PDB file of C-alpha atoms in Angstrom:
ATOM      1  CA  UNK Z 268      83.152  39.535 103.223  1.00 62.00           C
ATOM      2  CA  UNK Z 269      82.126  42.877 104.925  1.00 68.00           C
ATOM      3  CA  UNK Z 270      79.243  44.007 106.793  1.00 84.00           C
ATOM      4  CA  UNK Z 271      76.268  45.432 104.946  1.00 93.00           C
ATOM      5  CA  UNK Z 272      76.248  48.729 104.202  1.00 96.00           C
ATOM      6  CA  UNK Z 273      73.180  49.643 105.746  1.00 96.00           C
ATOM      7  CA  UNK Z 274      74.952  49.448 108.999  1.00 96.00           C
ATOM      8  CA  UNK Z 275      77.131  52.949 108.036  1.00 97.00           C
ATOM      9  CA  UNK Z 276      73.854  54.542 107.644  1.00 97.00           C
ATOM     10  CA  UNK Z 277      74.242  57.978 108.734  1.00 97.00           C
ATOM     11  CA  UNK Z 278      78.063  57.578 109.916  1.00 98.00           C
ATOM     12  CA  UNK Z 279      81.306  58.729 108.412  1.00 98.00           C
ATOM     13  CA  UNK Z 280      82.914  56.266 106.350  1.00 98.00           C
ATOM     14  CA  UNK Z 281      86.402  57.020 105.912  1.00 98.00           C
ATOM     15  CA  UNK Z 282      88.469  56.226 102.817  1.00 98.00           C
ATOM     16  CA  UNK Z 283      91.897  54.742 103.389  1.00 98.00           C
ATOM     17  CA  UNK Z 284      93.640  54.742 100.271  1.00 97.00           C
ATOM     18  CA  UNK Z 285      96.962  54.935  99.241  1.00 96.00           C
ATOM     19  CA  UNK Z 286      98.735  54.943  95.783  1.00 92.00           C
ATOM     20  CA  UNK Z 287     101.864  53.329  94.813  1.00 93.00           C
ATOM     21  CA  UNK Z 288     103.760  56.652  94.713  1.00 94.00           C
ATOM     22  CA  UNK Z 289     102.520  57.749  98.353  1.00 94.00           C
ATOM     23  CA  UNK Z 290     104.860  57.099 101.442  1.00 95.00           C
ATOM     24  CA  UNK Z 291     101.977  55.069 102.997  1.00 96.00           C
ATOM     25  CA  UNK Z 292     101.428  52.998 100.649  1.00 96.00           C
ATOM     26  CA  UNK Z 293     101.122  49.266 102.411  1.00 97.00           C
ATOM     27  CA  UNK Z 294      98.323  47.087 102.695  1.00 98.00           C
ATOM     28  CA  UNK Z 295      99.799  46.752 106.056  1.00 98.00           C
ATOM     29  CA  UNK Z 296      99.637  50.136 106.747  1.00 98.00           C
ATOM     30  CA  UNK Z 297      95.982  50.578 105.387  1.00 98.00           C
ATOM     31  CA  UNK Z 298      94.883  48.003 107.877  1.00 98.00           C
ATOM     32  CA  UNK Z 299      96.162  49.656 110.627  1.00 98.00           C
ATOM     33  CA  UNK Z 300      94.477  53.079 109.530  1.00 98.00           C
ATOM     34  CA  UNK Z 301      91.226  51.238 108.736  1.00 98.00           C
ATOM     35  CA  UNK Z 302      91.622  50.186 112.376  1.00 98.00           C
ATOM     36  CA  UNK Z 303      92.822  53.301 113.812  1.00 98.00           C
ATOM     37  CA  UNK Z 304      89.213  54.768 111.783  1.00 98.00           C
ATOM     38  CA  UNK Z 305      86.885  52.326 113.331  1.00 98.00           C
ATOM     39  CA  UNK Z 306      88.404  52.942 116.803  1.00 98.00           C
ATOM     40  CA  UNK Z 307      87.623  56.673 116.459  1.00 98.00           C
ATOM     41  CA  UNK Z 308      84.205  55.722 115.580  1.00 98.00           C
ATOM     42  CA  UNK Z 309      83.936  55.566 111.525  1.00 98.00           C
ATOM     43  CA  UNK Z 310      80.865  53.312 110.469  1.00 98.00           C
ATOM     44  CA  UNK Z 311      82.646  52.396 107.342  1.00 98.00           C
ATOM     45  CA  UNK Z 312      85.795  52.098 105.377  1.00 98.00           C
ATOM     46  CA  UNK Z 313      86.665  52.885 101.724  1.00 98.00           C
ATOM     47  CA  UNK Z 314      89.528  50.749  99.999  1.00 98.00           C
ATOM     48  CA  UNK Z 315      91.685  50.706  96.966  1.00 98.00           C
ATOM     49  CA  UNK Z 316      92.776  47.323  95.393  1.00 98.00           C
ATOM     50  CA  UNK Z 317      91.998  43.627  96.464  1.00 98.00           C
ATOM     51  CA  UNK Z 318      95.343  43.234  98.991  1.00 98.00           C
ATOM     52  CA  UNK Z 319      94.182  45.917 100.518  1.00 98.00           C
ATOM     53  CA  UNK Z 320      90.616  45.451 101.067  1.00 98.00           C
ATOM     54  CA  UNK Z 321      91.591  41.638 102.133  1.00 98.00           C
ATOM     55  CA  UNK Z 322      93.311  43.171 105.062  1.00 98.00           C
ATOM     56  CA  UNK Z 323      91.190  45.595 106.341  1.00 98.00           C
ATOM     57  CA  UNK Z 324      88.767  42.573 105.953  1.00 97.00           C
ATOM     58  CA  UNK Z 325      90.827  40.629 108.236  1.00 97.00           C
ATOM     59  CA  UNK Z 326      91.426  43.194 110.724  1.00 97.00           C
ATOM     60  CA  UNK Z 327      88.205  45.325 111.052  1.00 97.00           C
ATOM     61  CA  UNK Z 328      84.222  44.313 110.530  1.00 96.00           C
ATOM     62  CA  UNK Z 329      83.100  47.625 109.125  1.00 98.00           C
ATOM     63  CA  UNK Z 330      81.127  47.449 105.302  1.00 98.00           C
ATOM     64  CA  UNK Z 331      83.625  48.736 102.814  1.00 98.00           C
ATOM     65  CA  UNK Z 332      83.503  50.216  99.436  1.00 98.00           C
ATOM     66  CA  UNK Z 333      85.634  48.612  97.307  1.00 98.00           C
ATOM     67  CA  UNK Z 334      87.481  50.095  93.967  1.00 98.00           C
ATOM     68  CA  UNK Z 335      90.137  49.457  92.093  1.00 98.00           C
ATOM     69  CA  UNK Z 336      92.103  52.222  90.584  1.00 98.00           C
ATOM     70  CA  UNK Z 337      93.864  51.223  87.300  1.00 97.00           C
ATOM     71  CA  UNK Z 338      94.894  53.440  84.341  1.00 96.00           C
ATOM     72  CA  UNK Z 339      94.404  52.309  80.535  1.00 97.00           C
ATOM     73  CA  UNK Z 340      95.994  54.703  77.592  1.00 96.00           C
ATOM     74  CA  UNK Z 341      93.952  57.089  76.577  1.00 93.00           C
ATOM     75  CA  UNK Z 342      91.094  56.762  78.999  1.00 95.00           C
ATOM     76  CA  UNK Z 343      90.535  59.104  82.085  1.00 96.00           C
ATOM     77  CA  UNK Z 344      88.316  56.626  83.777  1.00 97.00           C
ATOM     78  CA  UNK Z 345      90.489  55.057  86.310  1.00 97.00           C
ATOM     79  CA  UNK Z 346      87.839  54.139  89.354  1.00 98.00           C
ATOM     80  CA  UNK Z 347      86.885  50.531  88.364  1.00 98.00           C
ATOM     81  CA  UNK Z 348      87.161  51.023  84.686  1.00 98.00           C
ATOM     82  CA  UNK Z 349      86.384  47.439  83.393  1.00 98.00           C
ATOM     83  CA  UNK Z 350      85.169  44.573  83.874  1.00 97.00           C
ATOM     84  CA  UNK Z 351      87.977  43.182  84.954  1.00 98.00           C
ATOM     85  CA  UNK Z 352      88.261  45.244  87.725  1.00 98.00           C
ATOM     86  CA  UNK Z 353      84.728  44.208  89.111  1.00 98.00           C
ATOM     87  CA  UNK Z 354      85.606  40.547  89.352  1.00 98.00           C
ATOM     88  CA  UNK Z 355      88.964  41.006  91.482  1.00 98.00           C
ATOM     89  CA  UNK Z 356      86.660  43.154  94.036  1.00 98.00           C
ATOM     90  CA  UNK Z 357      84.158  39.900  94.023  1.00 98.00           C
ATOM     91  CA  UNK Z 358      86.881  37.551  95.060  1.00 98.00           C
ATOM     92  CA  UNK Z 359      86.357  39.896  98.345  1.00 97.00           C
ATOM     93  CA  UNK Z 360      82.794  40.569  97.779  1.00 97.00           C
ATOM     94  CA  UNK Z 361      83.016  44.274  99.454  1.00 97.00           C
ATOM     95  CA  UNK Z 362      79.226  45.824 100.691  1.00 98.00           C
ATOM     96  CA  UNK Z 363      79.124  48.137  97.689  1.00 98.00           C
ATOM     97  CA  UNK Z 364      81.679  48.297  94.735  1.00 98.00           C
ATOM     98  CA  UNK Z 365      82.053  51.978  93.488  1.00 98.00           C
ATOM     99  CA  UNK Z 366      82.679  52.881  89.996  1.00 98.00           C
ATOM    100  CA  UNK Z 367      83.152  56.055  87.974  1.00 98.00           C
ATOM    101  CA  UNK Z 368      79.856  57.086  86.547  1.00 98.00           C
ATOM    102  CA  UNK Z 369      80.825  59.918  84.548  1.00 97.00           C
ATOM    103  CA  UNK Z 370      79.999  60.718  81.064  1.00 95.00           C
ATOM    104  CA  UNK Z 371      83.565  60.021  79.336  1.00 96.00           C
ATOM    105  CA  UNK Z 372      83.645  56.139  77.534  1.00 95.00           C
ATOM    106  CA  UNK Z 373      85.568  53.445  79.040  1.00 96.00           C
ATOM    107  CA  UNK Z 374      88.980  52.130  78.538  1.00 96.00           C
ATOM    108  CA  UNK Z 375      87.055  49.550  76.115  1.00 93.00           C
ATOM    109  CA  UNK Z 376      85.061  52.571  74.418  1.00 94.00           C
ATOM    110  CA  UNK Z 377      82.118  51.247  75.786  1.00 95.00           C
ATOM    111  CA  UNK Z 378      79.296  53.495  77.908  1.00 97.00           C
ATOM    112  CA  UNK Z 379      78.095  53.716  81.273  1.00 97.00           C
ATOM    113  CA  UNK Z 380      75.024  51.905  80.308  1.00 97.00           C
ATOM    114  CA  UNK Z 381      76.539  48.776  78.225  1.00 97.00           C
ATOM    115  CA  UNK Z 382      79.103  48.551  81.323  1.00 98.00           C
ATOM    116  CA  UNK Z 383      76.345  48.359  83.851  1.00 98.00           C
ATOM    117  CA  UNK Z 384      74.579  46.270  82.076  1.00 98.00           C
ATOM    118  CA  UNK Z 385      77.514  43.742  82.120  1.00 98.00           C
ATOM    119  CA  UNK Z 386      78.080  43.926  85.716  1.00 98.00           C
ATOM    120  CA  UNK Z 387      74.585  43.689  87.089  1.00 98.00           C
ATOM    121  CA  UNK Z 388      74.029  40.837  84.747  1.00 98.00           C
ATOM    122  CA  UNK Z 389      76.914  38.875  86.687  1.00 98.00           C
ATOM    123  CA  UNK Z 390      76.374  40.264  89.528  1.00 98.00           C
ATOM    124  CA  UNK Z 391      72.624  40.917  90.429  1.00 98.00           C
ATOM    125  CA  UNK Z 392      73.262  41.498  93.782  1.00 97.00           C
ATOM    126  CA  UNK Z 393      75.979  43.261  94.372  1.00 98.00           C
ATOM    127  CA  UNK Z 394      75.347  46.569  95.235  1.00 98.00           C
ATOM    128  CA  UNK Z 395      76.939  49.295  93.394  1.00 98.00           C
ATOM    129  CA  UNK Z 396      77.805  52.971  93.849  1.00 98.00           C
ATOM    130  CA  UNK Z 397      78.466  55.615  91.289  1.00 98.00           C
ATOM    131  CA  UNK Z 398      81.283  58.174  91.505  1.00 98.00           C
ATOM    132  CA  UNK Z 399      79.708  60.990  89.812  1.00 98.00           C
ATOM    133  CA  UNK Z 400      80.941  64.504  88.790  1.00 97.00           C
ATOM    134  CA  UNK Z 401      77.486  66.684  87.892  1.00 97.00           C
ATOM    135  CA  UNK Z 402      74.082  66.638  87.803  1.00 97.00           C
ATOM    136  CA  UNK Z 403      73.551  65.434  85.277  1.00 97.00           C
ATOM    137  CA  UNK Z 404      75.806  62.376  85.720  1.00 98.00           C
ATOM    138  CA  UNK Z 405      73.817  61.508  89.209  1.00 98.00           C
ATOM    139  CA  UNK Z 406      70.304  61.536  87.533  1.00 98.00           C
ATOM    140  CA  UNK Z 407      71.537  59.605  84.701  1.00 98.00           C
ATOM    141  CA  UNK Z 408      72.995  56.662  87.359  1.00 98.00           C
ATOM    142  CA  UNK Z 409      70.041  57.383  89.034  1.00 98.00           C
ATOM    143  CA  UNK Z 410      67.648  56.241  86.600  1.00 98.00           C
ATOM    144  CA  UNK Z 411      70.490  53.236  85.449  1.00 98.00           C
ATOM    145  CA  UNK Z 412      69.400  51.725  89.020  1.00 98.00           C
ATOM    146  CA  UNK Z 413      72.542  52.338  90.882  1.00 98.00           C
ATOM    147  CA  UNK Z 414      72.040  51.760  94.417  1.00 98.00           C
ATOM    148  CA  UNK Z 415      74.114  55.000  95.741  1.00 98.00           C
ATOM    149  CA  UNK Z 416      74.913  57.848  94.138  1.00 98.00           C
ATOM    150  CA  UNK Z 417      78.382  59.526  94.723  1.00 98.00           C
ATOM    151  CA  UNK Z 418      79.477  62.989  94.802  1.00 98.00           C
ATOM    152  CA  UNK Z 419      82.602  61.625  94.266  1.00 98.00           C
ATOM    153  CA  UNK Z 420      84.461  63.219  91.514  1.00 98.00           C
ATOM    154  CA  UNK Z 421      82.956  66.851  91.466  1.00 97.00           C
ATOM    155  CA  UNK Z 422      85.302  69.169  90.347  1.00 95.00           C
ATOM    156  CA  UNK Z 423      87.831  66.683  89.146  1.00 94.00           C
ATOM    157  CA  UNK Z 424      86.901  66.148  85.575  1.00 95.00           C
ATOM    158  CA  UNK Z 425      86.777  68.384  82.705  1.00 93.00           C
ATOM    159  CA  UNK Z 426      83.169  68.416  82.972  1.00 94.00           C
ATOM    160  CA  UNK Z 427      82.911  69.772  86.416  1.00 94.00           C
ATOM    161  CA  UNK Z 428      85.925  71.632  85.995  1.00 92.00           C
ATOM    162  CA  UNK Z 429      85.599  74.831  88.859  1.00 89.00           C
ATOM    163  CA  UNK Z 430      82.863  73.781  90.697  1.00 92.00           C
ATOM    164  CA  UNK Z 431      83.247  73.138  94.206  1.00 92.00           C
ATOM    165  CA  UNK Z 432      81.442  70.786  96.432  1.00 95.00           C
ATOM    166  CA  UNK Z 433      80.496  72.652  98.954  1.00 93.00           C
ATOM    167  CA  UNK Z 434      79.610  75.941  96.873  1.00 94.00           C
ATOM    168  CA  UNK Z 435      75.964  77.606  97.146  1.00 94.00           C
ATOM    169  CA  UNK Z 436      75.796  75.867 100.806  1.00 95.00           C
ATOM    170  CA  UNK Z 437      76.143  72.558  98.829  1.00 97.00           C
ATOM    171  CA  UNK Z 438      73.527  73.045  96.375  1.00 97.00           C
ATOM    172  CA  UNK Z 439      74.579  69.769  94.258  1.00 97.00           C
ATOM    173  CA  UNK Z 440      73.687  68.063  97.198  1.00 98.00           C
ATOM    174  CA  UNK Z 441      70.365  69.394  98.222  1.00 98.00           C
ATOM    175  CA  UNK Z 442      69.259  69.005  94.059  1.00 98.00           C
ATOM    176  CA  UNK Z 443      70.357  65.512  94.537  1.00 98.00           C
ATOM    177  CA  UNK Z 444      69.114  64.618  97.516  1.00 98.00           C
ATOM    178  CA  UNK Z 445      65.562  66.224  96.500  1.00 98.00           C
ATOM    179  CA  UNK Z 446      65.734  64.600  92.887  1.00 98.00           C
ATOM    180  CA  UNK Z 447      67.105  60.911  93.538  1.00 98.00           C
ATOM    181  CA  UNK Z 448      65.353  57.895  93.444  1.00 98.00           C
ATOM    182  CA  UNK Z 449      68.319  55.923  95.313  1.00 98.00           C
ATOM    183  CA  UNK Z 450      70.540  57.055  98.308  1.00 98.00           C
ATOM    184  CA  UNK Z 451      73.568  59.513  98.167  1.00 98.00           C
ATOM    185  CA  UNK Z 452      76.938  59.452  99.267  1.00 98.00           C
ATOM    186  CA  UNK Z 453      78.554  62.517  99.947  1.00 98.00           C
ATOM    187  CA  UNK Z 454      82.355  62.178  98.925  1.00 98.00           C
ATOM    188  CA  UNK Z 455      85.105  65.099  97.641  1.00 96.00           C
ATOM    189  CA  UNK Z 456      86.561  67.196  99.483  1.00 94.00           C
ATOM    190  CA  UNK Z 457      84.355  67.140 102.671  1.00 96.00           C
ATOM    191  CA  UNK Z 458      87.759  67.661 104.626  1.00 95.00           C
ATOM    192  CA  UNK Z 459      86.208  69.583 107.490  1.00 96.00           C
ATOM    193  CA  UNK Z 460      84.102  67.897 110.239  1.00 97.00           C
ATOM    194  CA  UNK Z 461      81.675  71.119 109.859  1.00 97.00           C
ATOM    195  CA  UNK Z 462      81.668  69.975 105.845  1.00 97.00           C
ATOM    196  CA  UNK Z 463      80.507  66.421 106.779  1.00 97.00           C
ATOM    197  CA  UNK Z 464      78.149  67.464 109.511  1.00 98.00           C
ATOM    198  CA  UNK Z 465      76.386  69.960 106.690  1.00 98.00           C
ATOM    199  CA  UNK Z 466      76.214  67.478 104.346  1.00 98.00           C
ATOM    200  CA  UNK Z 467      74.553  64.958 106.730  1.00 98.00           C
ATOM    201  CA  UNK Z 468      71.784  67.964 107.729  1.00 98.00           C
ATOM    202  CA  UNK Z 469      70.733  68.276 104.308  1.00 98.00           C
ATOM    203  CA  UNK Z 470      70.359  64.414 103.907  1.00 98.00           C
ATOM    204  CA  UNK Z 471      72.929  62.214 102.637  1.00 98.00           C
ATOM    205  CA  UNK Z 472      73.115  58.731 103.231  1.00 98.00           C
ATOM    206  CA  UNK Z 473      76.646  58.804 104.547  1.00 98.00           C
ATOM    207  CA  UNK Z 474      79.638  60.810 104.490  1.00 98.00           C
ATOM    208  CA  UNK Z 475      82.905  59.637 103.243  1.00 98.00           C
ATOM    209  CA  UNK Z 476      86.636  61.446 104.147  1.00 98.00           C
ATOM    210  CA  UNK Z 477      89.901  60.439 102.725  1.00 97.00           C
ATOM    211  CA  UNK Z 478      92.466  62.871 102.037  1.00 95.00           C
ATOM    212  CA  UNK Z 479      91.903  64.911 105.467  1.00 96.00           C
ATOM    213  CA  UNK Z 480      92.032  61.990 107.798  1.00 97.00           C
ATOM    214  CA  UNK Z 481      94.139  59.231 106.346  1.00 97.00           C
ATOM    215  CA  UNK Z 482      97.057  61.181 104.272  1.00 96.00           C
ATOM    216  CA  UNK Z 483      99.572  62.660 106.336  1.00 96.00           C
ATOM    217  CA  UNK Z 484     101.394  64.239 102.923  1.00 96.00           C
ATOM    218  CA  UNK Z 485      97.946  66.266 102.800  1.00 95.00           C
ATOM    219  CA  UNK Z 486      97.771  67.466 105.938  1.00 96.00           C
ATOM    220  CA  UNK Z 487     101.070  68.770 106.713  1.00 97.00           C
ATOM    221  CA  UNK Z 488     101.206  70.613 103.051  1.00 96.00           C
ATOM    222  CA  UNK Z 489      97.956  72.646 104.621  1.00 94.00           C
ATOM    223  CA  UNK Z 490      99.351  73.397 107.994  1.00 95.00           C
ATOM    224  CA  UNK Z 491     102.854  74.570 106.195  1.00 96.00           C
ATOM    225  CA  UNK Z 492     100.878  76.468 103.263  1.00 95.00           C
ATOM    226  CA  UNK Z 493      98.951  78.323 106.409  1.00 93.00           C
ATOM    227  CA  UNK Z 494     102.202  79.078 108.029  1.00 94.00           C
ATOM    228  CA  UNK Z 495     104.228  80.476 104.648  1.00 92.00           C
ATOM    229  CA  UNK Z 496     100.848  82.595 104.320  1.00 89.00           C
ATOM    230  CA  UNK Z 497     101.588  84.143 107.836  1.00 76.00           C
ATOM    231  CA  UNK Z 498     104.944  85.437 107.145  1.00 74.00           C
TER     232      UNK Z 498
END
């Protein structure tokens, strides 16, 4: 069981995922980066999949944000889809469980609403997170009673298709901040430390960075597409 994630208020939380195609892909190896994170100060970890979450669990007390990436044919929801996918995070009851909260149906055809329903039904108490992708999508899990609000997915669905995170000084994010009843999370493609410290001034709950921090792959592709540039 992790900490409570009221005690990454206002820190970075860093996301330490890795998919089965990726060289680092280990639940081994994500404990050691969830360790490596807390000893460089993160306040927080975010986790793919149950082994993996069980072992940054066993090796680091920081609150965690649990999902469980699965694809179903013919559905482009893929962050906890289903139902099924909430109940293996509960066997390791993470602080918050994050789901998509876009506008697209579920792999069962169902909607955001009759899927939220479901889960806080069984689980009253859990708290839960939605990875959103526009405006719209954040008031709507807003209003649903979601107890953070993501920026998770902006730009990477065929709704928010172009837009950019930190465009317009991160206007998303100040009409989000102003408008929402519940806390936000800013997530997606923060990969700067200025990014993160921006979106903190202008009032998000935390700040969560994956790709920049815990994917070597990444990183190296930006430091050798820099250096092609220069020739």
């Amino acid at each position: 069981m992790s900490l409570p994630i009221e005690t990454a208020f206002h820190k970075l939380i860093v996301s330490c995922q890795a998919l089965p195609e990726e060289p680092l892909h280990s639940s081994f190896i994500m404990g050691r980066m969830a360790l490596a994170a807390k000893e460089g100060g993160a306040g927080g970890i975010r986790a793919n999949s149950l082994e993996d979450i069980r072992e940054i669990q066993r090796v680091v007390d920081l609150p965690i944000i649990g999902i469980i990436k699965r694809d179903y044919p013919g559905s482009p929801v893929r962050i906890t889809p289903t139902q099924r996918e909430v109940d293996e995070l509960m066997e390791a009851e993470p602080a918050v469980i994050a789901v998509d909260a876009t506008c697209r149906l579920r792999p069962d055809g169902s909607t955001l609403e009759e899927f939220y329903t479901k889960v806080r039904e069984k689980y009253p108490r859990q708290k839960l997170m939605a990875d959103c992708s526009t405006l719209e999508e954040m008031l709507r899990a807003d209003a649903l009673g979601f107890d953070f609000i993501g920026t998770t997915l902006v730009g990477y669905t065929q709704e928010s298709q172009g837009h950019k995170i930190e465009a317009d000084d991160f206007e998303l994010i100040r009409q989000i901040v102003k408008m929402a009843r519940h806390p936000v999370i800013g997530e997606g493609n923060l990969n700067t430390p200025e990014k993160a410290r921006r979106a903190m001034e202008l009032g998000v709950y935390s700040v969560v960075v994956g790709s920049a921090i815990t994917r070597p792959q990444w990183i190296t592709s930006t430091f050798v597409q820099a250096l092609e540039q220069g020739k």
